[in-house]
XYZ file of C-alpha atoms in Angstrom:
584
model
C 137.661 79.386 83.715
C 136.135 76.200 81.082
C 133.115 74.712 80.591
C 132.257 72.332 78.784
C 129.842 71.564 76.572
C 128.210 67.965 75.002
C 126.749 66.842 72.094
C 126.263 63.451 70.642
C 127.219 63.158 66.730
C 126.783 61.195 64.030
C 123.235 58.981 63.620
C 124.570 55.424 64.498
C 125.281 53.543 67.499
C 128.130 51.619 68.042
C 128.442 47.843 69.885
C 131.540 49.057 70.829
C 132.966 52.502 69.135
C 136.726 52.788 69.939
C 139.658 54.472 69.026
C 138.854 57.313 67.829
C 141.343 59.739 65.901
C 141.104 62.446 64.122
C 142.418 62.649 59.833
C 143.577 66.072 59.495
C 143.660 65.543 55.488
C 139.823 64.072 55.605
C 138.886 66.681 58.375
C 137.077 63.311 59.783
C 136.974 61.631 62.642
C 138.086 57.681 62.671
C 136.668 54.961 65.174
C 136.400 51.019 65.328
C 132.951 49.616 66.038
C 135.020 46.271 67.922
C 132.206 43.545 68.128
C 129.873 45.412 64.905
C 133.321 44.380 62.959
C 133.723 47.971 61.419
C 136.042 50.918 60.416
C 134.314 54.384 60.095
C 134.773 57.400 58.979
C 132.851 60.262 60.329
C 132.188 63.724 58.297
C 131.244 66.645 60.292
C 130.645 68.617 57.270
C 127.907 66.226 56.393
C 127.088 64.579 59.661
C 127.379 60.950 58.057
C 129.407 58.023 58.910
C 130.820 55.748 56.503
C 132.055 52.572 56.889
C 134.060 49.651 55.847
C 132.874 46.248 56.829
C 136.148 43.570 57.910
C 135.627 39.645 58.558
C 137.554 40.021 62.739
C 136.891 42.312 65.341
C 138.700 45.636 64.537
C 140.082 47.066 67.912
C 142.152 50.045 66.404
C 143.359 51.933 63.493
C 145.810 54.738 62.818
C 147.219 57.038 60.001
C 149.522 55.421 57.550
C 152.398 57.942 55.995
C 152.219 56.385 52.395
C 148.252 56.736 52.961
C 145.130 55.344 54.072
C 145.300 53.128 57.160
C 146.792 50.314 59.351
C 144.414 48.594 61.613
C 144.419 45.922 64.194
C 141.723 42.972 63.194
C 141.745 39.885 65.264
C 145.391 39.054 65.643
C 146.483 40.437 62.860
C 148.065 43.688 61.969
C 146.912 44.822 58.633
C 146.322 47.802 55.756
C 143.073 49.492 55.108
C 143.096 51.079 51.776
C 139.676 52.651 52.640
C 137.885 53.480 48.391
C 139.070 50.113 47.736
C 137.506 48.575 51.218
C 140.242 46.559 50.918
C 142.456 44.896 53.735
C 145.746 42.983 53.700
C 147.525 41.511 56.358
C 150.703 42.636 57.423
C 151.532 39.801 60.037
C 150.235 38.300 62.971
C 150.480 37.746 66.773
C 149.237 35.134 69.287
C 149.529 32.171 67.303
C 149.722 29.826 70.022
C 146.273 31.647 71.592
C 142.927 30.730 69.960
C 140.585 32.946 72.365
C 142.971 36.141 71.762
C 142.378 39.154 69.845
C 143.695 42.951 69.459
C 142.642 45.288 71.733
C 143.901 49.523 71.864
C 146.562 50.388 69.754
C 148.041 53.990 68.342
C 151.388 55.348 66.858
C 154.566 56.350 68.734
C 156.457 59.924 67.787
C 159.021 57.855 65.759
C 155.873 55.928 63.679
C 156.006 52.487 65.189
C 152.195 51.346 66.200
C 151.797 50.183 69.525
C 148.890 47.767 69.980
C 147.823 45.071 72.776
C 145.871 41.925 72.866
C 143.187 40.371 75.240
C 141.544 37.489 75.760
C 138.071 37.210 74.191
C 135.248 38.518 76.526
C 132.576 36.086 78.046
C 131.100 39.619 78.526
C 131.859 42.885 78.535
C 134.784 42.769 81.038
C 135.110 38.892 82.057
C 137.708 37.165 80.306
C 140.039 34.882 81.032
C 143.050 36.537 82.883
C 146.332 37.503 81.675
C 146.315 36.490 78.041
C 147.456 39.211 76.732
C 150.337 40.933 75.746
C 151.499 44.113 74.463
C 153.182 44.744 70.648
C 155.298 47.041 68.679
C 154.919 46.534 64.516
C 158.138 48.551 63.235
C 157.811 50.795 60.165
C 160.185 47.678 58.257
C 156.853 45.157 59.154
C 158.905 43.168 62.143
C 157.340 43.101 65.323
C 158.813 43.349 68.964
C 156.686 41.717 72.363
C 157.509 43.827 74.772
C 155.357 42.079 77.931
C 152.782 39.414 78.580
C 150.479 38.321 81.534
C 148.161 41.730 80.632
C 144.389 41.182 81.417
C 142.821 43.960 78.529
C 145.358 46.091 76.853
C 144.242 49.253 76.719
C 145.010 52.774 76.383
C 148.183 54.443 75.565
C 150.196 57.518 74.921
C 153.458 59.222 75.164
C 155.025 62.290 77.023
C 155.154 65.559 75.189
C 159.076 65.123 75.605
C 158.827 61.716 74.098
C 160.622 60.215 77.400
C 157.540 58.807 78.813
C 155.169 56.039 78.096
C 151.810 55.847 79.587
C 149.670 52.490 79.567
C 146.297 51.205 80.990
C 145.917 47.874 81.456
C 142.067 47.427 82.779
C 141.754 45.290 84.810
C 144.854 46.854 87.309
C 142.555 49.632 87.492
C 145.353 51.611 87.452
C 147.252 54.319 84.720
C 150.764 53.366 84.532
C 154.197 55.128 83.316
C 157.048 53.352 81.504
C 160.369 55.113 80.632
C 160.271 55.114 76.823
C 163.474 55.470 74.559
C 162.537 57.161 71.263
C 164.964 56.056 69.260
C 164.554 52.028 69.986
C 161.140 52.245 71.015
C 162.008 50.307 74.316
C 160.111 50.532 77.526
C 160.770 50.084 80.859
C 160.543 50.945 84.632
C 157.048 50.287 85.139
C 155.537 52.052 88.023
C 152.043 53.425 88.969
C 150.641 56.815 88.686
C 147.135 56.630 89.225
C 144.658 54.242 90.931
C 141.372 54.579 89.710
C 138.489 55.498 92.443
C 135.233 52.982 92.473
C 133.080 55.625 90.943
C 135.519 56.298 87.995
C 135.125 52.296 87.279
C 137.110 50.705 84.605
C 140.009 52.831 82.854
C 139.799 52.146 78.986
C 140.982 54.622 76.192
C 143.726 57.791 76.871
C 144.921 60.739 75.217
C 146.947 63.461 75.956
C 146.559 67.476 75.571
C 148.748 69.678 74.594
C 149.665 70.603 78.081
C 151.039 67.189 78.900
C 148.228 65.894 80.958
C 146.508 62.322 80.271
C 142.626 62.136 79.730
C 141.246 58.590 80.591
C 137.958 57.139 79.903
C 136.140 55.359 82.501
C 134.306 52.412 81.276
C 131.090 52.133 83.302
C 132.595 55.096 85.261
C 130.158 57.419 82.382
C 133.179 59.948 82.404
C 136.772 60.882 80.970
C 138.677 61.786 83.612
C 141.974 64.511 83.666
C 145.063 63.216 85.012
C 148.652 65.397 86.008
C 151.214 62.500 85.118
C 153.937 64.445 87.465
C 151.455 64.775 90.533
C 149.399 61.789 90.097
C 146.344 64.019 90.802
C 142.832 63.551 89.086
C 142.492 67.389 87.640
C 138.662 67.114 86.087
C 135.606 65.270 85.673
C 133.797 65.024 82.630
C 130.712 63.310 82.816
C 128.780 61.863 79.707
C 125.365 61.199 79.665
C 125.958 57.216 78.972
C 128.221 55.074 80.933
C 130.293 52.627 78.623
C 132.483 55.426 77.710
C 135.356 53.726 75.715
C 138.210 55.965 74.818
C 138.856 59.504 73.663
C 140.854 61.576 71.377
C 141.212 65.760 70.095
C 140.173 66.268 66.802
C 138.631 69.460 64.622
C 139.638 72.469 63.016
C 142.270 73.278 65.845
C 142.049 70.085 68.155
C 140.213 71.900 70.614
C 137.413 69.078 70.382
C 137.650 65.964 72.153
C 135.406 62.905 70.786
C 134.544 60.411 72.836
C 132.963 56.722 71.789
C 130.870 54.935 73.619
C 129.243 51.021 73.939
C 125.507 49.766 73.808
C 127.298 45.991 74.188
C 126.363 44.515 77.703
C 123.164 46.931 78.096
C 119.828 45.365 78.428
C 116.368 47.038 77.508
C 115.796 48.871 80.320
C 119.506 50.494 80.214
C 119.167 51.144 76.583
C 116.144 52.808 77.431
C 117.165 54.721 80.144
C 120.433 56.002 77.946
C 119.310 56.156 74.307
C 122.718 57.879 72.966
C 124.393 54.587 74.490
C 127.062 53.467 71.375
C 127.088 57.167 70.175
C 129.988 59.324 69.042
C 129.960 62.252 71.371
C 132.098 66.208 70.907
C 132.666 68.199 73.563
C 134.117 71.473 73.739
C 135.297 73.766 76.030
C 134.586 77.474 76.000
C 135.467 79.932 77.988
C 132.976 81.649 80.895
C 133.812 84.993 82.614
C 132.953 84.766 86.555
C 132.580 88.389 87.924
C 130.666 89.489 91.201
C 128.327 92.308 90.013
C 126.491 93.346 93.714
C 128.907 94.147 95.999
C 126.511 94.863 98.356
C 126.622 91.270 100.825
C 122.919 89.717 101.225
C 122.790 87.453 104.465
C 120.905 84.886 102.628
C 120.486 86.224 99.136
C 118.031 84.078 97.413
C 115.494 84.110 93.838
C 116.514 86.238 91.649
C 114.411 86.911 88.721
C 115.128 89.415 85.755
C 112.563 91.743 84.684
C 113.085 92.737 81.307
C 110.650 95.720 81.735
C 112.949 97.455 84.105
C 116.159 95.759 82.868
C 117.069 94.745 86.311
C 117.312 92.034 88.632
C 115.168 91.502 90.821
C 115.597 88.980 94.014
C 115.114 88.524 97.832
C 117.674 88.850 101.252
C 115.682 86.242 103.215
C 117.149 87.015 106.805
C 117.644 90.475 106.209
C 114.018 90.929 105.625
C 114.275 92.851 101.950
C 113.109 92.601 98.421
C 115.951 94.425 96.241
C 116.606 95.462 92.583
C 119.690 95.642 91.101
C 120.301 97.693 87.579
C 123.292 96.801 85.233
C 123.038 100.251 84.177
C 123.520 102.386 87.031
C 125.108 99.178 89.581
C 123.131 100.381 91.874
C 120.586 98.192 94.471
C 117.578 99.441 95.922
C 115.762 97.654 98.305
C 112.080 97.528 99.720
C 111.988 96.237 103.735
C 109.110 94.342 104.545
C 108.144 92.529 108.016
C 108.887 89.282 107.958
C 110.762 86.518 105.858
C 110.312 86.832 102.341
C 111.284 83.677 100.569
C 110.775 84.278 97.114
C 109.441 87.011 94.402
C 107.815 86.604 91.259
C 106.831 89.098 88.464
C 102.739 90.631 88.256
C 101.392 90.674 85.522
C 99.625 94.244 86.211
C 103.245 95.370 87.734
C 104.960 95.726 90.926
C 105.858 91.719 92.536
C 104.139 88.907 94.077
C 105.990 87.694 97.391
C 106.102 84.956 99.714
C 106.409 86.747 103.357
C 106.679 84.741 105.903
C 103.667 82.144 105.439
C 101.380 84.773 103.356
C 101.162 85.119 99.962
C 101.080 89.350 98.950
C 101.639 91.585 96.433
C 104.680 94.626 96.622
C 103.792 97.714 95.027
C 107.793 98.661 93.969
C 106.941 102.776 93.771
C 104.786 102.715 96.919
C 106.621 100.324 98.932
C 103.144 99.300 99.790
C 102.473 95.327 101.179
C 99.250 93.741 100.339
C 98.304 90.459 101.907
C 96.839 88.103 99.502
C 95.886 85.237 102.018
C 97.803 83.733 104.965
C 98.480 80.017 105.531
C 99.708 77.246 108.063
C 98.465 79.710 111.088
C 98.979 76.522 112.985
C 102.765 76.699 112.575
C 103.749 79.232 113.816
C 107.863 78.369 113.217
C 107.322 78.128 109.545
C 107.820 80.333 106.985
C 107.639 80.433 102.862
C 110.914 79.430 101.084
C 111.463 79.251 97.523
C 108.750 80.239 94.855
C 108.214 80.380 90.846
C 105.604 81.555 88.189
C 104.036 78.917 86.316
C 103.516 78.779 82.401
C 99.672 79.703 83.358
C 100.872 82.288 85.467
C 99.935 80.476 88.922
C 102.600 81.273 91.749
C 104.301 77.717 93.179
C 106.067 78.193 96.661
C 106.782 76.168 99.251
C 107.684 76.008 103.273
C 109.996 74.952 105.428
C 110.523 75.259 109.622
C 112.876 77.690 110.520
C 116.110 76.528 112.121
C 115.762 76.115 115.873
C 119.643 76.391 116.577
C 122.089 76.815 113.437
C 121.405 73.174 111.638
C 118.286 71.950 113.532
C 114.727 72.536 112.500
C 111.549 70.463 112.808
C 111.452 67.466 109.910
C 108.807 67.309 106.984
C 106.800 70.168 108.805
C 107.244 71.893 105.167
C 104.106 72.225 102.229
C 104.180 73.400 98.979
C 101.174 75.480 97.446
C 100.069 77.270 94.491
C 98.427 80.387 94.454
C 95.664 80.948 91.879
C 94.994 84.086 90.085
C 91.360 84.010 91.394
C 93.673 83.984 94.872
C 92.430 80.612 96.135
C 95.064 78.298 97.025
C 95.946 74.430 96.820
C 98.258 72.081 98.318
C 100.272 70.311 96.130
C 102.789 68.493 98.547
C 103.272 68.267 102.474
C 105.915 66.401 104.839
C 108.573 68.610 103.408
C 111.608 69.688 104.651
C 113.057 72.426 102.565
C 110.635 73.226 99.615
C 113.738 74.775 97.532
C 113.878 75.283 93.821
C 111.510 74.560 91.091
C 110.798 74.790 87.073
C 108.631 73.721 84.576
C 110.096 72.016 81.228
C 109.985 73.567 78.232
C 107.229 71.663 76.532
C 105.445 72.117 80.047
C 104.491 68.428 80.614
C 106.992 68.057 83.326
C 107.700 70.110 86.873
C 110.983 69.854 89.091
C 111.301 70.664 92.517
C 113.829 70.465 95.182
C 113.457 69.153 98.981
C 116.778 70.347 99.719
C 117.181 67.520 102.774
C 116.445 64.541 100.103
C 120.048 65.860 98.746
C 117.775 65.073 95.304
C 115.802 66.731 92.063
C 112.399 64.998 91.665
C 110.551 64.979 88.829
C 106.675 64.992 88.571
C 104.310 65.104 85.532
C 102.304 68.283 85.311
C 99.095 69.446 83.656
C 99.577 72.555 82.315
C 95.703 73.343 82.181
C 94.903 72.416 85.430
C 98.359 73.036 86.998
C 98.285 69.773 89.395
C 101.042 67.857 89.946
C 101.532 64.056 90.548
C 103.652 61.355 90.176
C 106.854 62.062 91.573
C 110.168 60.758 90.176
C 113.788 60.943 91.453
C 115.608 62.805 88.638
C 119.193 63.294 90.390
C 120.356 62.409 93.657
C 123.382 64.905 94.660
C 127.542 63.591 94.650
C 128.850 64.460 98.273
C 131.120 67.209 96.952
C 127.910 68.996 95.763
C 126.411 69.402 98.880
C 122.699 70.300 99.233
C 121.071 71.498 96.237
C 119.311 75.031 96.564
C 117.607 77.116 93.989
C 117.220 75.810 90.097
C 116.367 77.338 86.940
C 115.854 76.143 83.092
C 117.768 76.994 80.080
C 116.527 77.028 76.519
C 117.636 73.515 75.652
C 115.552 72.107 78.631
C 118.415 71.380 80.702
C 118.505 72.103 84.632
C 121.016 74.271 86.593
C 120.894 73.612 90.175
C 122.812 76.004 92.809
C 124.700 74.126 95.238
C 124.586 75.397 99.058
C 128.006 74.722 100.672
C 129.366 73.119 97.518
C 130.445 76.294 96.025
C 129.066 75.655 91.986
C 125.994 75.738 89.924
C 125.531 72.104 88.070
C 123.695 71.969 84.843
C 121.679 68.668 84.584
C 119.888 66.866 81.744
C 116.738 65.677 83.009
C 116.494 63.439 80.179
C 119.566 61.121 80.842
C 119.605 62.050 84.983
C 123.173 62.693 84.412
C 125.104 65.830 85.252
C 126.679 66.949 82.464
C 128.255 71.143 83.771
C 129.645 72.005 86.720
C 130.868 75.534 87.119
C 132.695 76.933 90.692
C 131.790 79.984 91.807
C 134.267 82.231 94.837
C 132.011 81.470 97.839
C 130.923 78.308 99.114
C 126.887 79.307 100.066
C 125.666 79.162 96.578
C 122.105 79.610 96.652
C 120.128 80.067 93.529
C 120.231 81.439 90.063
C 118.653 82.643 87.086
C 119.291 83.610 83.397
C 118.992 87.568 82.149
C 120.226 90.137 80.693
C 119.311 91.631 77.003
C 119.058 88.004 75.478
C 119.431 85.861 78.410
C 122.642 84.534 77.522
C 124.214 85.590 81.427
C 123.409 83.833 84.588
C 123.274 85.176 88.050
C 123.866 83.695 90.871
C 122.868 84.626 94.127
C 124.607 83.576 97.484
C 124.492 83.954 101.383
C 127.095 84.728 104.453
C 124.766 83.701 107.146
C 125.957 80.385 108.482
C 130.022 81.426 108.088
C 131.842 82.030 111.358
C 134.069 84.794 111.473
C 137.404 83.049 110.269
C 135.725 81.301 107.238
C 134.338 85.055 106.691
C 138.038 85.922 106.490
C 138.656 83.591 104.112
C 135.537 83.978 101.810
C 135.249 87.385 100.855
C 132.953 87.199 98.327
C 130.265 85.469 100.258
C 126.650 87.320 99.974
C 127.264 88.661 97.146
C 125.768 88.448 93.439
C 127.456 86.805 90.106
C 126.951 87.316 86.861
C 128.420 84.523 84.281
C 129.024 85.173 80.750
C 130.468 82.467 78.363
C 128.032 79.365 79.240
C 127.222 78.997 75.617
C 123.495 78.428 76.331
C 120.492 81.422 77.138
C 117.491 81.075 79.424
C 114.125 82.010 79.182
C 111.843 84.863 80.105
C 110.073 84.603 83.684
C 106.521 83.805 83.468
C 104.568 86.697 85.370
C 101.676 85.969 87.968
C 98.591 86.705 86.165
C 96.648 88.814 88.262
């Protein structure tokens, strides 16, 4: 299994980065800056970007066999001899069209550039319609039309088998496949094979991997999509954390990194704001993670886990099965403590043994004795409620929240939920009420910021957070959930400051950035009731993942093995943090 990971390179923003392509013998990356009228040249050795100035808008450029480069600048084809910062123009197109210019362009197999041209933009996608047309400049400088009446010309590519020819023209919203003749560098047969969905937006730049499939990226969409030319199926999302993402291309030691650009054009200062990186060169790369169920032993509604480095052991809750348990790595073995009631969450004490939320009390488990303190009991009033999910804060106070317990499977009371925090003098506060599902929660790393989940707002709020006095105020909506994800669950932190949210009945753990709001991770897990998860083991660098069979009938039983149990993934590329332990 992949994931992938993002980072944005380079120091400048882009108007409008573009075409993007990787110079083996530089071991750079290349990219057009459209409207900021430049070619660059991008060093990941250094992490600088050089660049030559040219007097048009510069929509493309690609590898030239006697050296440097051939670019498309207004209408013109032309030579970059990049020292020199010197261009000459090869020829030009359009001259009956004053409001034209170039748009996409790249290189066939047989080294004949492809390029298309557009009308020029009011704004960023209004333009007068079907001005443009797309071009062929031969190696011996003559140049073939091969169709007009296009809207934006836009990305392009070719078959592994060099039979195929795959175009975008933007405005059709649609990726389409021409048979392609490699020896004339004809076209033909235009047909369809793949309509673009309203959240995927505009397509704009392509490329294509070296298993044959097309990667699009969707302008306003925030997102390069995965396509299977011979099924016409989307395959993956991969969402960027701004949303004019231009085009795409594989570049590195080994071309296992795709670059993406990106636009700041058409943003005003509250976008900008809200998506600094906007304009910015951005790598991602794949790695990959190792999925394996480590507990066997099913949990109806497995929930919390926790590691405790003291024991080296996880540590977490079966909420309907009444049961605080401990798993070691070492031995694979569980043991469990029974209690009477509910217990929503656990949390490491500082003197030893666990704080737990039982029911509605807060109380302290003694692991050796088995023994169950009550620490103080609340909402006596409501007598259907119990305690849900619960955390440690950086002061060592003990967050945890309620909820009503379902009525029938699926029905409970509304906002009859609260969520306190437990002192270590043992006096309590409310911090929130009219809840539905107090779920997960976590503190960021520079603890000026908490996050908590009402699983029924299908949302991760935000609120700022005194770490002295360990109050709470000013809620924010941080990420609302896709309908594929479900109902978000249990959440934990990594050591960049990025959220991972479990996903009940949508079968994955996402990985958020809280600050862009964007997801930028999902990863799948075997069982649909994903429930929470945490990050342990020796340095932190594996996640487990807790999940429930309560709520399955018997034939999705049947057909989810796995469900209940615990998962441990390796591979993520990114550690957590230690738990914080209740100080008292």
């Amino acid at each position: 299994m992949s994931s992938v990971r993002i980072e944005c390179v380079g120091q400048e923003r882009c108007r409008l980065g573009e075409s993007p392509l990787w110079d083996e013998k530089e071991g750079a990356l290349l990219y057009v800056d459209i409207t900021g009228r430049r070619v660059c040249r991008w060093s990941p050795g250094t992490g600088q970007a050089q660049a030559v100035p040219v007097d048009a808008p510069v929509s493309s450029v690609a590898l030239r066999k006697s050296g440097d480069y051939v670019i498309t600048l207004g209408t013109r084809f032309a030579a970059l001899k990049w020292k020199e910062e010197l261009v000459t123009t090869i020829t030009q197109v359009d001259q009956d069209k004053a409001n034209t210019r170039f748009n996409d362009g790249k290189v066939d197999p047989a080294g004949r550039y492809f390029a298309g041209t557009m009308a020029e933009e009011i704004r960023p996608a209004v333009l007068e319609r079907h001005q443009g047309s797309l071009y062929t400049l031969f190696p011996d400088l003559s140049v073939v039309k091969h169709f007009d009446q296009v809207d934006i010309s836009n990305g392009l590519d070719w078959s592994l088998d060099h039979r195929t020819f795959f175009y975008i023209d933007s405005l059709s919203y649609s990726v389409d496949a021409f048979d392609y003749d490699l020896q004339t560098g004809k076209i033909g047969n235009r047909r369809s094979i793949y309509k673009l969905e309203k959240e995927e937006s505009i397509p704009d730049g392509m490329c294509i991997d070296t298993e044959g499939k097309l990667w699009v990226a969707c302008y306003d969409g925030g997102r390069v999509i995965r396509l299977d030319p011979e099924t016409g199926k989307r395959l993956q999302t991969v969402k960027l954390p701004v949303d004019k993402t231009t085009s795409c291309c594989f570049g590195g030691k080994d071309y296992s990194e795709m670059y993406v650009t990106s636009a700041s054009d058409g943003m005003d200062k509250e976008w900008l704001s809200r998506q600094p990186q906007a304009g910015g060169i951005f790598k991602t790369m794949s790695s990959s993670i190792k999925i394996e169920s480590v507990v066997k032993e099913k949990n109806r509604m497995g929930e919390c886990p926790v590691w405790e480095e003291r024991e080296n052991a996880l540590v977490y809750v079966d909420i309907n099965s009444q049961k605080v348990c401990r798993w070691s790595p070492v031995t694979n073995e569980v043991q469990s403590v029974s209690v009477d009631a509910r217990v929503g969450s656990v949390a490491l004490r500082q003197g030893g043994g666990y704080v737990i939320a039982l029911g509605t009390r807060f109380a302290f488990l003694d692991w050796d004795t088995q023994a169950v303190t009550t620490i103080l009991e609340l909402e006596q009033d409501k007598p259907n409620n119990r305690f849900n999910d619960g955390k440690v804060d950086p002061k060592g106070r003990f967050f945890a929240g309620t909820m009503a317990e379902e009525t029938a499977p699926g029905v409970r009371a509304r906002r009859q939920g609260a969520l306190y925090t437990l002192f270590p003098d043992h006096s309590v506060i409310k911090q929130l009420d009219q809840l539905d599902i107090s779920n997960g929660l976590d503190w960021s790393l520079d603890h000026r910021t908490f996050f908590h989940i009402d699983s029924l707002s299908y949302a991760v709020h935000a609120f700022s957070y005194d770490v002295h006095t360990g109050k709470i105020a000013c809620p924010k909506l941080l990420y609302h959930l896709e309908k594929e994800e479900q109902m978000p669950d249990g959440m934990c932190i990594d050591a960049e400051g990025k959220l991972w949210v479990a996903c009940i009945d949508g079968g994955r753990v996402i990985r958020i950035d809280p600050e862009t709001g964007k997801r930028i991770q999902t990863v799948r897990l075997p069982t649909p009731r994903i429930t929470s998860c945490c990050f342990g083991g020796k340095d932190y660098s594996e996640m487990y993942v807790t999940s429930a069979y309560d709520g399955l009938d018997e034939a999705t039983l049947a057909k989810e093995p796995h469900a209940g149990e615990i998962f441990k993934i390796t591979g993520l590329g990114v550690k957590g943090i230690p738990q914080n332990f209740y100080a008292a």
